[in-house]
Coordinates of C-alpha atoms in Angstrom, one line a residue:
Chain A
M1 CA 105.9 83.6 110.5
Q2 CA 105.3 84.0 106.7
T3 CA 102.3 85.5 105.0
K4 CA 100.3 84.3 101.8
I5 CA 98.2 85.4 99.3
S6 CA 94.9 83.6 101.4
G7 CA 92.0 84.9 98.7
M8 CA 92.2 87.3 95.3
G9 CA 89.2 88.9 93.5
M10 CA 88.3 91.0 91.0
Y11 CA 86.4 93.5 88.5
L12 CA 85.3 95.0 85.9
P13 CA 82.7 97.5 85.1
E14 CA 80.2 96.7 82.4
Q15 CA 80.8 99.2 79.6
I16 CA 84.0 98.0 77.3
Y17 CA 84.8 100.2 74.2
T18 CA 87.6 99.5 71.7
S19 CA 90.6 101.5 70.7
E20 CA 88.7 102.9 68.1
E21 CA 85.7 104.4 69.9
V22 CA 88.3 105.8 72.2
E23 CA 90.4 107.8 69.6
E24 CA 87.1 109.0 67.9
K25 CA 85.6 109.9 71.3
A26 CA 89.6 112.4 71.5
G27 CA 88.9 113.6 68.4
F28 CA 91.2 111.3 65.8
S29 CA 88.7 112.1 62.6
R30 CA 88.5 115.4 63.9
L31 CA 91.7 116.3 64.5
G32 CA 93.5 114.5 61.1
A33 CA 95.0 111.3 63.0
K34 CA 95.4 108.3 61.8
K35 CA 93.1 105.5 64.1
G36 CA 94.7 102.7 65.1
L37 CA 97.7 103.9 67.2
V38 CA 96.6 102.7 70.6
R39 CA 95.6 99.0 69.6
M40 CA 99.3 99.7 67.0
L41 CA 101.7 101.2 70.0
T42 CA 100.0 99.2 73.2
G43 CA 98.1 95.9 72.2
C44 CA 95.4 97.3 73.8
E45 CA 92.3 96.2 72.1
T46 CA 89.3 97.0 74.3
R47 CA 88.6 98.3 77.7
H48 CA 86.2 98.7 80.4
Y49 CA 84.9 102.3 81.5
A50 CA 83.5 102.2 85.6
A51 CA 79.9 103.4 85.3
E52 CA 78.5 107.4 86.3
D53 CA 77.6 106.4 89.2
E54 CA 80.6 103.9 89.7
W55 CA 83.8 105.3 92.5
C56 CA 87.2 104.0 92.9
S57 CA 86.1 102.5 96.2
D58 CA 82.5 101.1 94.8
I59 CA 85.2 99.0 92.5
A60 CA 87.4 98.2 95.3
A61 CA 84.6 97.1 97.4
K62 CA 83.0 94.0 95.1
A63 CA 86.5 93.0 94.5
G64 CA 87.5 93.1 97.4
M65 CA 84.3 90.8 98.2
E66 CA 85.6 88.7 96.1
A67 CA 88.6 88.2 97.3
I68 CA 87.7 87.2 101.5
R69 CA 84.4 85.1 99.3
D70 CA 87.7 82.9 97.5
A71 CA 89.9 83.3 101.1
G72 CA 87.2 81.4 102.7
M73 CA 85.9 84.2 105.0
D74 CA 83.5 86.8 106.2
P75 CA 84.5 90.7 105.9
Q76 CA 84.8 90.5 110.0
D77 CA 87.4 88.1 109.5
I78 CA 89.4 91.1 108.1
D79 CA 91.4 93.4 110.7
A80 CA 92.9 95.4 108.2
V81 CA 91.7 97.5 105.1
I82 CA 94.2 98.8 102.5
F83 CA 94.1 100.7 99.3
G84 CA 96.3 100.6 96.6
A85 CA 95.5 102.5 93.6
I86 CA 96.5 106.0 91.6
T87 CA 93.1 107.0 91.3
R88 CA 91.6 108.0 94.4
D89 CA 86.9 108.8 94.9
F90 CA 88.5 112.4 96.8
A91 CA 91.3 114.4 98.5
E92 CA 90.5 113.5 101.6
P93 CA 89.2 110.9 103.5
A94 CA 91.5 107.9 102.6
T95 CA 89.9 106.1 100.4
V96 CA 89.8 103.0 101.9
N97 CA 87.1 104.0 104.7
R98 CA 84.5 104.3 101.5
V99 CA 85.9 101.2 101.5
I100 CA 85.7 99.7 104.4
D101 CA 82.2 101.2 105.4
I102 CA 80.5 99.3 102.0
L103 CA 82.3 96.1 103.3
G104 CA 80.1 96.4 106.7
I105 CA 83.9 95.6 108.7
K106 CA 83.4 96.2 111.8
D107 CA 86.7 96.2 113.6
C108 CA 89.5 97.5 111.8
Y109 CA 91.2 100.4 110.4
G110 CA 92.9 100.4 107.4
F111 CA 94.5 103.6 105.1
D112 CA 95.3 104.2 101.8
I113 CA 99.2 103.4 99.7
F114 CA 99.6 105.6 96.2
N115 CA 103.1 105.1 94.2
A116 CA 101.6 105.0 90.1
C117 CA 101.4 101.8 89.0
N118 CA 102.7 100.3 91.9
A119 CA 100.6 100.8 94.8
F120 CA 98.6 97.5 95.3
I121 CA 102.0 95.5 95.3
G122 CA 103.1 98.2 97.8
G123 CA 100.1 97.3 99.4
I124 CA 100.7 93.3 99.7
D125 CA 104.4 93.9 101.2
L126 CA 103.4 96.8 103.6
A127 CA 100.0 94.3 104.4
D128 CA 103.5 91.3 104.3
S129 CA 105.5 93.5 107.8
L130 CA 102.5 93.8 109.6
I131 CA 101.0 90.4 109.7
K132 CA 104.9 89.1 110.6
T133 CA 104.9 92.5 112.9
G134 CA 102.1 90.6 114.7
K135 CA 99.4 94.0 114.5
A136 CA 97.0 91.8 111.6
E137 CA 96.4 88.7 110.9
H138 CA 94.3 89.5 107.9
V139 CA 94.4 92.0 105.6
L140 CA 92.3 93.0 102.4
V141 CA 94.6 94.9 99.9
T142 CA 92.2 96.6 97.1
C143 CA 92.6 98.5 94.0
G144 CA 90.0 99.9 92.3
E145 CA 91.0 102.0 89.5
V146 CA 88.6 104.8 87.3
L147 CA 90.9 106.1 85.0
S148 CA 88.5 106.6 82.5
R149 CA 87.6 109.8 84.9
W150 CA 91.6 111.0 84.5
T151 CA 92.4 110.3 80.3
K152 CA 92.1 114.1 78.3
F153 CA 89.4 113.4 75.4
D154 CA 89.1 117.9 74.4
Y155 CA 92.2 117.7 72.3
T156 CA 92.4 120.7 70.5
D157 CA 95.9 120.4 69.0
K158 CA 96.8 117.2 66.7
E159 CA 100.4 117.8 67.6
E160 CA 100.0 117.2 71.5
L161 CA 97.4 115.0 70.7
L162 CA 99.8 112.5 69.0
M163 CA 102.5 113.0 71.6
R164 CA 100.7 111.6 74.4
A165 CA 97.0 110.0 73.0
P166 CA 98.2 106.5 71.5
V167 CA 99.1 105.9 75.2
S168 CA 96.9 107.9 77.8
L169 CA 94.1 106.2 76.1
S170 CA 94.9 102.9 76.3
V171 CA 93.9 103.1 80.2
G172 CA 90.3 101.2 81.5
D173 CA 89.6 100.8 84.6
G174 CA 88.9 97.8 87.1
G175 CA 89.1 96.5 90.3
G176 CA 91.4 94.1 92.2
A177 CA 92.3 92.9 95.5
F178 CA 93.8 90.2 97.0
V179 CA 93.6 88.3 100.7
I180 CA 96.9 88.7 102.6
S181 CA 96.8 86.1 106.1
G182 CA 99.3 84.7 108.3
T183 CA 101.0 81.3 107.3
T184 CA 102.6 78.9 109.0
D185 CA 105.1 76.9 108.4
E186 CA 104.3 73.5 107.5
D187 CA 102.1 75.3 104.3
D188 CA 103.6 75.7 100.7
S189 CA 101.6 78.6 100.2
R190 CA 103.5 81.6 100.8
I191 CA 104.7 84.9 100.0
I192 CA 108.1 84.3 99.3
D193 CA 110.2 87.3 99.2
T194 CA 109.5 91.9 98.3
K195 CA 111.8 93.7 97.0
F196 CA 111.4 97.6 95.4
R197 CA 113.4 100.3 94.3
S198 CA 113.1 103.5 93.8
I199 CA 114.9 105.4 90.5
A200 CA 113.4 109.3 92.0
N201 CA 116.1 110.9 89.4
L202 CA 113.2 110.0 86.9
W203 CA 110.0 111.4 88.9
E204 CA 109.3 114.2 86.3
H205 CA 108.2 111.6 83.7
G206 CA 104.6 110.4 83.7
V207 CA 103.6 113.0 85.8
I208 CA 99.7 113.4 87.0
W209 CA 100.1 116.9 87.3
G210 CA 96.9 118.0 88.9
G211 CA 95.5 117.6 92.0
G212 CA 98.2 118.2 94.1
V213 CA 99.2 121.3 95.1
V214 CA 101.7 122.1 93.1
Y215 CA 98.3 123.8 90.4
P216 CA 95.9 123.1 93.3
K217 CA 92.9 124.6 91.3
S218 CA 94.3 122.9 88.0
S219 CA 91.6 119.9 87.5
D220 CA 92.5 120.8 83.6
R221 CA 95.9 119.4 84.4
L222 CA 94.7 116.1 86.5
F223 CA 95.5 113.9 82.7
V224 CA 97.4 110.5 82.5
P225 CA 99.9 112.7 80.3
G226 CA 100.5 109.4 78.7
T227 CA 104.3 110.4 78.1
V228 CA 105.9 107.3 79.1
K229 CA 109.9 106.7 77.2
A230 CA 111.3 107.3 79.7
L231 CA 110.0 104.8 82.0
T232 CA 110.1 101.9 79.2
D233 CA 113.1 102.9 78.2
Q234 CA 114.7 100.7 81.8
H235 CA 112.3 98.2 81.5
K236 CA 115.3 95.0 80.6
E237 CA 117.5 96.3 82.8
V238 CA 114.1 96.1 85.5
A239 CA 114.4 92.2 84.0
T240 CA 118.4 91.5 84.0
E241 CA 119.6 93.9 87.0
F242 CA 116.8 93.4 89.3
V243 CA 114.5 90.7 89.0
K244 CA 117.1 88.4 88.1
P245 CA 119.3 89.1 91.3
M246 CA 116.0 88.4 92.8
L247 CA 115.7 85.3 91.8
E248 CA 118.9 83.6 92.4
K249 CA 118.8 85.1 96.1
N250 CA 115.7 82.5 96.5
H251 CA 117.2 79.5 94.3
W252 CA 114.7 79.9 91.4
S253 CA 115.9 79.8 88.6
V254 CA 114.1 81.7 85.2
D255 CA 112.3 78.5 84.6
D256 CA 111.2 77.1 87.7
V257 CA 108.5 80.4 87.8
D258 CA 105.2 79.0 86.7
C259 CA 103.9 82.4 86.3
F260 CA 105.2 85.6 85.2
L261 CA 102.7 88.7 86.3
P262 CA 104.0 91.4 85.2
T263 CA 102.2 95.4 84.7
Q264 CA 101.6 96.2 81.3
I265 CA 101.9 99.5 79.5
A266 CA 102.0 97.1 76.2
N267 CA 103.0 94.3 74.9
W268 CA 106.1 95.1 73.0
V269 CA 107.0 95.8 76.3
V270 CA 106.5 92.7 78.4
K271 CA 108.3 91.0 75.5
N272 CA 110.8 92.3 75.5
A273 CA 111.6 91.7 79.4
R274 CA 110.6 87.9 78.8
I275 CA 113.6 88.0 76.1
A276 CA 115.2 89.5 78.6
L277 CA 115.0 86.8 81.2
N278 CA 114.9 84.2 78.7
A279 CA 111.5 82.9 79.3
R280 CA 108.9 81.3 77.8
E281 CA 106.2 82.7 76.1
D282 CA 104.0 79.9 78.4
Q283 CA 105.3 81.7 81.2
F284 CA 104.0 85.4 81.1
Y285 CA 100.8 85.8 81.0
E286 CA 99.2 89.2 79.9
V287 CA 95.9 90.9 80.0
I288 CA 96.2 94.4 77.9
K289 CA 94.1 93.5 75.0
T290 CA 91.0 93.1 76.8
T291 CA 91.8 95.7 80.0
G292 CA 94.3 98.1 78.5
N293 CA 96.4 99.6 81.2
V294 CA 94.6 99.9 84.9
G295 CA 97.3 101.0 86.6
A296 CA 97.6 99.6 90.2
C297 CA 95.8 96.7 89.4
N298 CA 97.2 95.4 86.5
I299 CA 99.0 92.8 88.5
A300 CA 96.0 92.1 90.1
L301 CA 93.7 91.6 87.9
T302 CA 96.8 89.6 85.4
T303 CA 96.5 87.5 88.9
C304 CA 93.1 86.8 88.7
M305 CA 92.7 86.4 84.8
A306 CA 95.6 84.1 85.1
K307 CA 94.1 82.3 87.4
E308 CA 90.5 82.2 85.8
A309 CA 91.6 80.7 82.4
G310 CA 93.9 77.9 85.0
K311 CA 97.0 78.9 84.1
I312 CA 98.0 79.3 87.4
G313 CA 96.6 77.6 90.7
Q314 CA 97.3 76.4 93.8
G315 CA 101.0 75.3 94.0
S316 CA 102.1 77.6 91.4
R317 CA 105.6 79.9 91.9
V318 CA 104.9 83.0 90.7
A319 CA 106.7 85.9 90.1
M320 CA 105.0 89.8 90.1
V321 CA 106.6 92.7 88.5
G322 CA 105.7 96.1 89.0
G323 CA 107.1 99.2 86.9
A324 CA 105.9 102.8 87.6
A325 CA 106.0 106.0 87.5
G326 CA 108.4 108.5 90.1
M327 CA 110.4 105.4 88.6
N328 CA 109.6 102.7 91.1
I329 CA 110.3 98.9 90.5
G330 CA 108.9 96.0 92.3
A331 CA 108.9 91.9 92.4
I332 CA 107.3 89.6 94.7
L333 CA 107.9 86.5 94.8
A334 CA 104.7 83.8 96.3
R335 CA 103.6 80.4 95.7
L336 CA 100.1 80.3 95.2
Chain B
M1 CA 107.1 93.2 44.0
N2 CA 110.7 93.8 45.1
M3 CA 112.2 95.5 48.0
D4 CA 114.0 98.5 45.9
I5 CA 110.3 99.4 45.6
I6 CA 108.9 98.3 48.2
K7 CA 111.9 100.5 50.1
K8 CA 110.5 103.1 47.9
E9 CA 106.5 102.9 48.9
I10 CA 107.9 103.0 53.8
R11 CA 109.7 106.6 52.3
E12 CA 107.4 107.7 51.0
I13 CA 104.8 106.3 53.6
L14 CA 107.6 107.7 56.0
S15 CA 107.7 111.0 54.5
E16 CA 103.6 111.3 56.0
Y17 CA 104.3 111.7 58.7
T18 CA 107.8 113.8 59.2
D19 CA 108.6 116.9 58.2
L20 CA 112.5 115.6 57.4
D21 CA 113.7 114.8 53.9
V22 CA 113.1 111.1 54.1
S23 CA 116.2 111.0 50.3
R24 CA 118.5 111.7 52.8
I25 CA 117.6 108.7 55.3
G26 CA 119.8 106.0 54.2
D27 CA 118.1 102.5 54.1
Q28 CA 120.5 101.5 57.3
D29 CA 119.7 104.4 59.6
L30 CA 118.3 103.8 63.0
L31 CA 115.3 106.0 62.5
F32 CA 115.2 106.4 66.1
D33 CA 118.7 106.9 66.9
D34 CA 120.9 108.6 63.9
W35 CA 117.3 110.6 63.4
A36 CA 115.3 111.0 66.5
M37 CA 112.1 109.8 65.5
T38 CA 109.6 109.5 67.6
S39 CA 107.4 106.2 68.2
V40 CA 104.1 108.2 66.4
V41 CA 106.0 108.6 63.5
I42 CA 107.0 104.7 63.6
V43 CA 103.5 103.2 65.1
Q44 CA 101.8 105.2 62.4
V45 CA 104.2 104.3 59.6
F46 CA 103.0 100.8 60.7
V47 CA 99.2 101.8 60.8
T48 CA 99.0 102.8 57.3
I49 CA 101.6 99.8 55.8
Q50 CA 98.7 97.5 57.3
E51 CA 96.2 99.4 55.5
K52 CA 98.7 99.2 52.1
Y53 CA 99.5 96.1 52.0
G54 CA 97.1 93.8 53.6
I55 CA 99.1 92.3 56.2
S56 CA 99.9 92.7 60.2
M57 CA 103.0 94.4 62.1
Q58 CA 101.2 94.6 65.4
D59 CA 103.8 91.8 66.4
E60 CA 106.6 93.1 64.6
V61 CA 106.2 96.6 67.6
N62 CA 109.2 96.8 69.2
M63 CA 110.5 101.1 70.4
Q64 CA 113.9 98.6 71.6
A65 CA 114.2 97.7 67.9
P66 CA 116.7 98.8 65.3
V67 CA 114.3 100.4 62.9
S68 CA 115.7 101.1 59.7
I69 CA 113.5 101.7 56.3
Q70 CA 116.1 98.5 55.5
Y71 CA 114.1 96.9 58.6
I72 CA 111.1 97.6 57.9
A73 CA 111.3 96.7 54.3
E74 CA 112.1 93.2 54.9
I75 CA 109.5 92.6 57.6
V76 CA 106.7 93.8 55.0
M77 CA 108.9 91.5 51.7
E78 CA 108.5 88.5 54.9
K79 CA 104.8 89.1 55.2
I80 CA 103.5 89.6 51.9
N81 CA 105.9 86.5 51.0
R82 CA 104.2 84.5 53.1
K83 CA 100.5 86.1 52.8
E84 CA 101.5 84.3 48.7
E85 CA 102.3 81.6 49.6
P86 CA 100.0 78.6 48.0
V87 CA 98.2 76.9 51.0
L88 CA 98.7 72.9 49.8
N89 CA 96.3 70.8 50.3

């Protein structure tokens, strides 16, 4: 049994903010900090923010419905749903339950997966396993990020602002989803390989301390920290020591990849990884300029937007590459 | 505009964002590796350079590049020269 991506969908909330607007909101002028830092450091010019009454599950359900339609299916065809994101509606129950309820799926099961920015691709890997072991036929993997609500804006100290905000203000909200389905040997479309690794000695970098048992009552610690240097320092090694061997194992040259679909924290990080891989500029698709860093949804959004732009389509060979706090690395090779 | 003037101006800009004595920083010294400067210092310098010279530094941002005063000055010089190149009809 093989699996394939049989449908994909995305959703971006209506409100758009420029980097200058969020810098103003965070107090750049008030604290005497130079504006323009978010765009300069990350390449992010705009990002979408969820409406006040939009939850992660709303966004994930909208993206999920788009993916189901793209697959030519009905929600009732889905027998498992995986919600993979950084943000969630609440501590309990799993956010996926509300997603399933919104979609009106009557006979399925679901669960959430959390692994920072790698939650979505981790969900794809799990869906692949569920199908291959006969536990499901069509799995909806969906993500709905509302990182704007975990963004610190109430800075009172300029030094802290400058340490965190140039990265943390680049985050945005959005949803993306894939339907993963079983396929036959005759079908060219398939998930070729998946590979993941944890570099757990880096766990202390990029921690969102709130929301867990370490600081159970401190909502003021529930924000994206913006301190990711130790993680971004790994990106060239990820390209050469993780992605390249994976391509070689599957008899793909770098040139064989029609499109690399990376998680996106800053455009210089993607550029360095591309150079380390010896790949061409046109082999990469980036969305951080208009969507910002949408956490676990980055790869889903990048894939959907690349398809919308005509960059990829039926038969395209793609390499999804994720790096996440933890630190966790993951890659998925697929032919669409 | 010559390189010496550009380097002097870059030092002045750098001094706005660091407490270090910029006169001690050699032209070739690596600002990240030799002087432990943070990315936010360099980004502020780049934004200020953009405003001062009317050039874009966005494509030059790379926190793993060997950033030195000389390195920055060469980028600025090249961009100023390109800006000033006459457009041939």
